[in-house]
Coordinates of C-alpha atoms in Angstrom, one line a residue:
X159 CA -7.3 -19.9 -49.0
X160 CA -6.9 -17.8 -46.1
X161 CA -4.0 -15.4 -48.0
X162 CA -6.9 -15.3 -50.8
X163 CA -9.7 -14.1 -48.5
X164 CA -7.4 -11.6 -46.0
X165 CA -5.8 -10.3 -49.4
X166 CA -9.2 -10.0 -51.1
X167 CA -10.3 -8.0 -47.5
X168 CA -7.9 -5.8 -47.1
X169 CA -8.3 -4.3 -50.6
X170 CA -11.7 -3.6 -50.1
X171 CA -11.0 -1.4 -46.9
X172 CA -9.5 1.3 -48.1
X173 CA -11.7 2.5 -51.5
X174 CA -15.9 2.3 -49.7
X175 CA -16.9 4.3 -52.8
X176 CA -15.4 2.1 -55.6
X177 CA -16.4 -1.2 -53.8
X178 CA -19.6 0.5 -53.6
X179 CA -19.6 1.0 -57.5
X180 CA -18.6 -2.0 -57.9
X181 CA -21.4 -3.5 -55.7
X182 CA -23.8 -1.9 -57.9
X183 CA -22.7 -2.6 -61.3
X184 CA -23.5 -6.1 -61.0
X185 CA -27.5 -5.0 -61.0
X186 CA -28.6 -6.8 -58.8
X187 CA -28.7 -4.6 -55.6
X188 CA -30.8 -1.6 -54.7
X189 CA -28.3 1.3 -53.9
X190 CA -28.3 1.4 -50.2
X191 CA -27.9 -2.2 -50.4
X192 CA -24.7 -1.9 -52.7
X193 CA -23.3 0.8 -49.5
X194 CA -24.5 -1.8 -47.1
X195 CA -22.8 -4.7 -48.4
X196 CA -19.6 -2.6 -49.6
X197 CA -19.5 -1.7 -45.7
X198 CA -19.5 -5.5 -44.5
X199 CA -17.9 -7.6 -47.2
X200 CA -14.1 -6.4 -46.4
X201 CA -13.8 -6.8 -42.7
X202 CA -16.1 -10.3 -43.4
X203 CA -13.8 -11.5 -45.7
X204 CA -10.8 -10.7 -43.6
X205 CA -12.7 -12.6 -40.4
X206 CA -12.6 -15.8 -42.6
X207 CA -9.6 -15.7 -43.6
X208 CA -8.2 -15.5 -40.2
X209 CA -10.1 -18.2 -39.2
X210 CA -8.9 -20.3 -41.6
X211 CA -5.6 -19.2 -41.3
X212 CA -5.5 -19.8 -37.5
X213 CA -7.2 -23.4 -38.0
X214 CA -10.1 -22.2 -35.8
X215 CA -13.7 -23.6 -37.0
X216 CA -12.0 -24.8 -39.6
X217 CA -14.5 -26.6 -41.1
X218 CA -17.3 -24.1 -40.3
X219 CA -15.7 -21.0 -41.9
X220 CA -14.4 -23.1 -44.9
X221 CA -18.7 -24.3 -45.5
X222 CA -19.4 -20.2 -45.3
X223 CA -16.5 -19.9 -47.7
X224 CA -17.8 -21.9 -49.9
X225 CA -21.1 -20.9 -50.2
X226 CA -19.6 -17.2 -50.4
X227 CA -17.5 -18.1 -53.6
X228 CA -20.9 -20.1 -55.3
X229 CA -22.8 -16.8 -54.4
X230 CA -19.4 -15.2 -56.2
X231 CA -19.3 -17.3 -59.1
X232 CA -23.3 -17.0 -60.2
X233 CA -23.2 -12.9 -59.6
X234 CA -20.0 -12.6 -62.4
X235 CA -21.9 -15.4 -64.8
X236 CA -25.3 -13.6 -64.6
X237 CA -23.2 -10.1 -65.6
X238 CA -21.6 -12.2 -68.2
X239 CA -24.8 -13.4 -69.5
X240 CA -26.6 -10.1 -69.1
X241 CA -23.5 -8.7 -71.3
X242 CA -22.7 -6.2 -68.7
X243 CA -18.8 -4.6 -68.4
X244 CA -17.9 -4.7 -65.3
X245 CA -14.6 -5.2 -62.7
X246 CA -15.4 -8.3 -60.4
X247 CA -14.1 -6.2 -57.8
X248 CA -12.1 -9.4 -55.7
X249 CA -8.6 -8.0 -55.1
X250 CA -8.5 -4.9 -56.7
X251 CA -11.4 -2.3 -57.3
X252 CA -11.0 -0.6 -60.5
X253 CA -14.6 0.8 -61.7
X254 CA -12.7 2.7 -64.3
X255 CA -12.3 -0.7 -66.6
X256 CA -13.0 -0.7 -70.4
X257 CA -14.9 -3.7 -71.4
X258 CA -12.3 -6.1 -72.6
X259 CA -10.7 -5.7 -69.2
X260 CA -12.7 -8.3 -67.3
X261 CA -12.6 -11.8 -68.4
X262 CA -15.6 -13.7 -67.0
X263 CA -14.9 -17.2 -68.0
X264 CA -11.4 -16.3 -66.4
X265 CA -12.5 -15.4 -63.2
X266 CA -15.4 -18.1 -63.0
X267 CA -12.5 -20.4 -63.6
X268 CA -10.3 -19.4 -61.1
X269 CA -13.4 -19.6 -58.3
X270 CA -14.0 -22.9 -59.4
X271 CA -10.3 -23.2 -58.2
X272 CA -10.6 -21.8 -55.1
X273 CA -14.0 -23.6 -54.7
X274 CA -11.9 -27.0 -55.2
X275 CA -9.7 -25.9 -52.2
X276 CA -12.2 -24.7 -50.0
X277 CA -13.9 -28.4 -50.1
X278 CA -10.7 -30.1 -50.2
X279 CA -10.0 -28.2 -46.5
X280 CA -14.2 -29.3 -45.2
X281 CA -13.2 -32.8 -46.6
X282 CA -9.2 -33.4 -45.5
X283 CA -8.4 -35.5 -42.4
X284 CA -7.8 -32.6 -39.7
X285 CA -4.2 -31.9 -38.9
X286 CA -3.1 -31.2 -34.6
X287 CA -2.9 -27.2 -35.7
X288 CA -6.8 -27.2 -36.6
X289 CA -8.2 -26.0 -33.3
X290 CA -12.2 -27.2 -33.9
X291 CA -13.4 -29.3 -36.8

């Protein structure tokens, strides 16, 4: 999970305008909110996924994780419900999609994935390399 979040970071640092876009399609922000988040969610998700990398508040960050993911998972179904076409914007941000390019039951699948992990690490017996439970 860690590569998944610093991955999913990273890709958001470089393009502030599409993530922006992106932020904004979903409908559900005001503007400056969309610029707000699309300034904080890259460099967040990058923080997580170092601390989950390096074992450190392992449990903590993997809680915020998961929350992060079930906040992920309801914004793509109430686009999908709401019909609109958008990109997800997770690891790549492409607002220049046509509308078969984003598969919603796809990507709300593959959360539910990463959401299975994510517990899996708050639930496992801690290993020596996990610094604080």
């Amino acid at each position: 999970m860690a590569y998944i979040w610093i991955s999913a970071g990273v890709a958001k640092l470089n393009d502030h305008m599409a993530v922006t876009q992106t932020i904004a399609a979903y409908e559900i922000f005001t503007p400056q909110w969309a610029d707000y988040l699309a300034r904080l969610i890259g460099p967040l998700e990058i923080a997580g996924g170092v601390l989950l990398l390096l074992g450190i508040f392992l449990r903590g960050s993997s809680k915020v994780a998961a929350v992060v993911l079930v906040l992920f998972m309801i914004g793509i179904a109430q686009a999908w419900a709401r019909g609109l076409a958008i990109d997800c914007g997770c690891f790549n941000v492409d607002v220049n999609l046509d509308e078969q390019a984003m598969d919603y039951l796809k990507t709300i699948l593959r959360d539910v994935g990463y959401l299975a992990l994510t517990i899996w690490t708050i639930k496992r017996p801690f290993k020596k390399f996990a610094l604080y439970p």
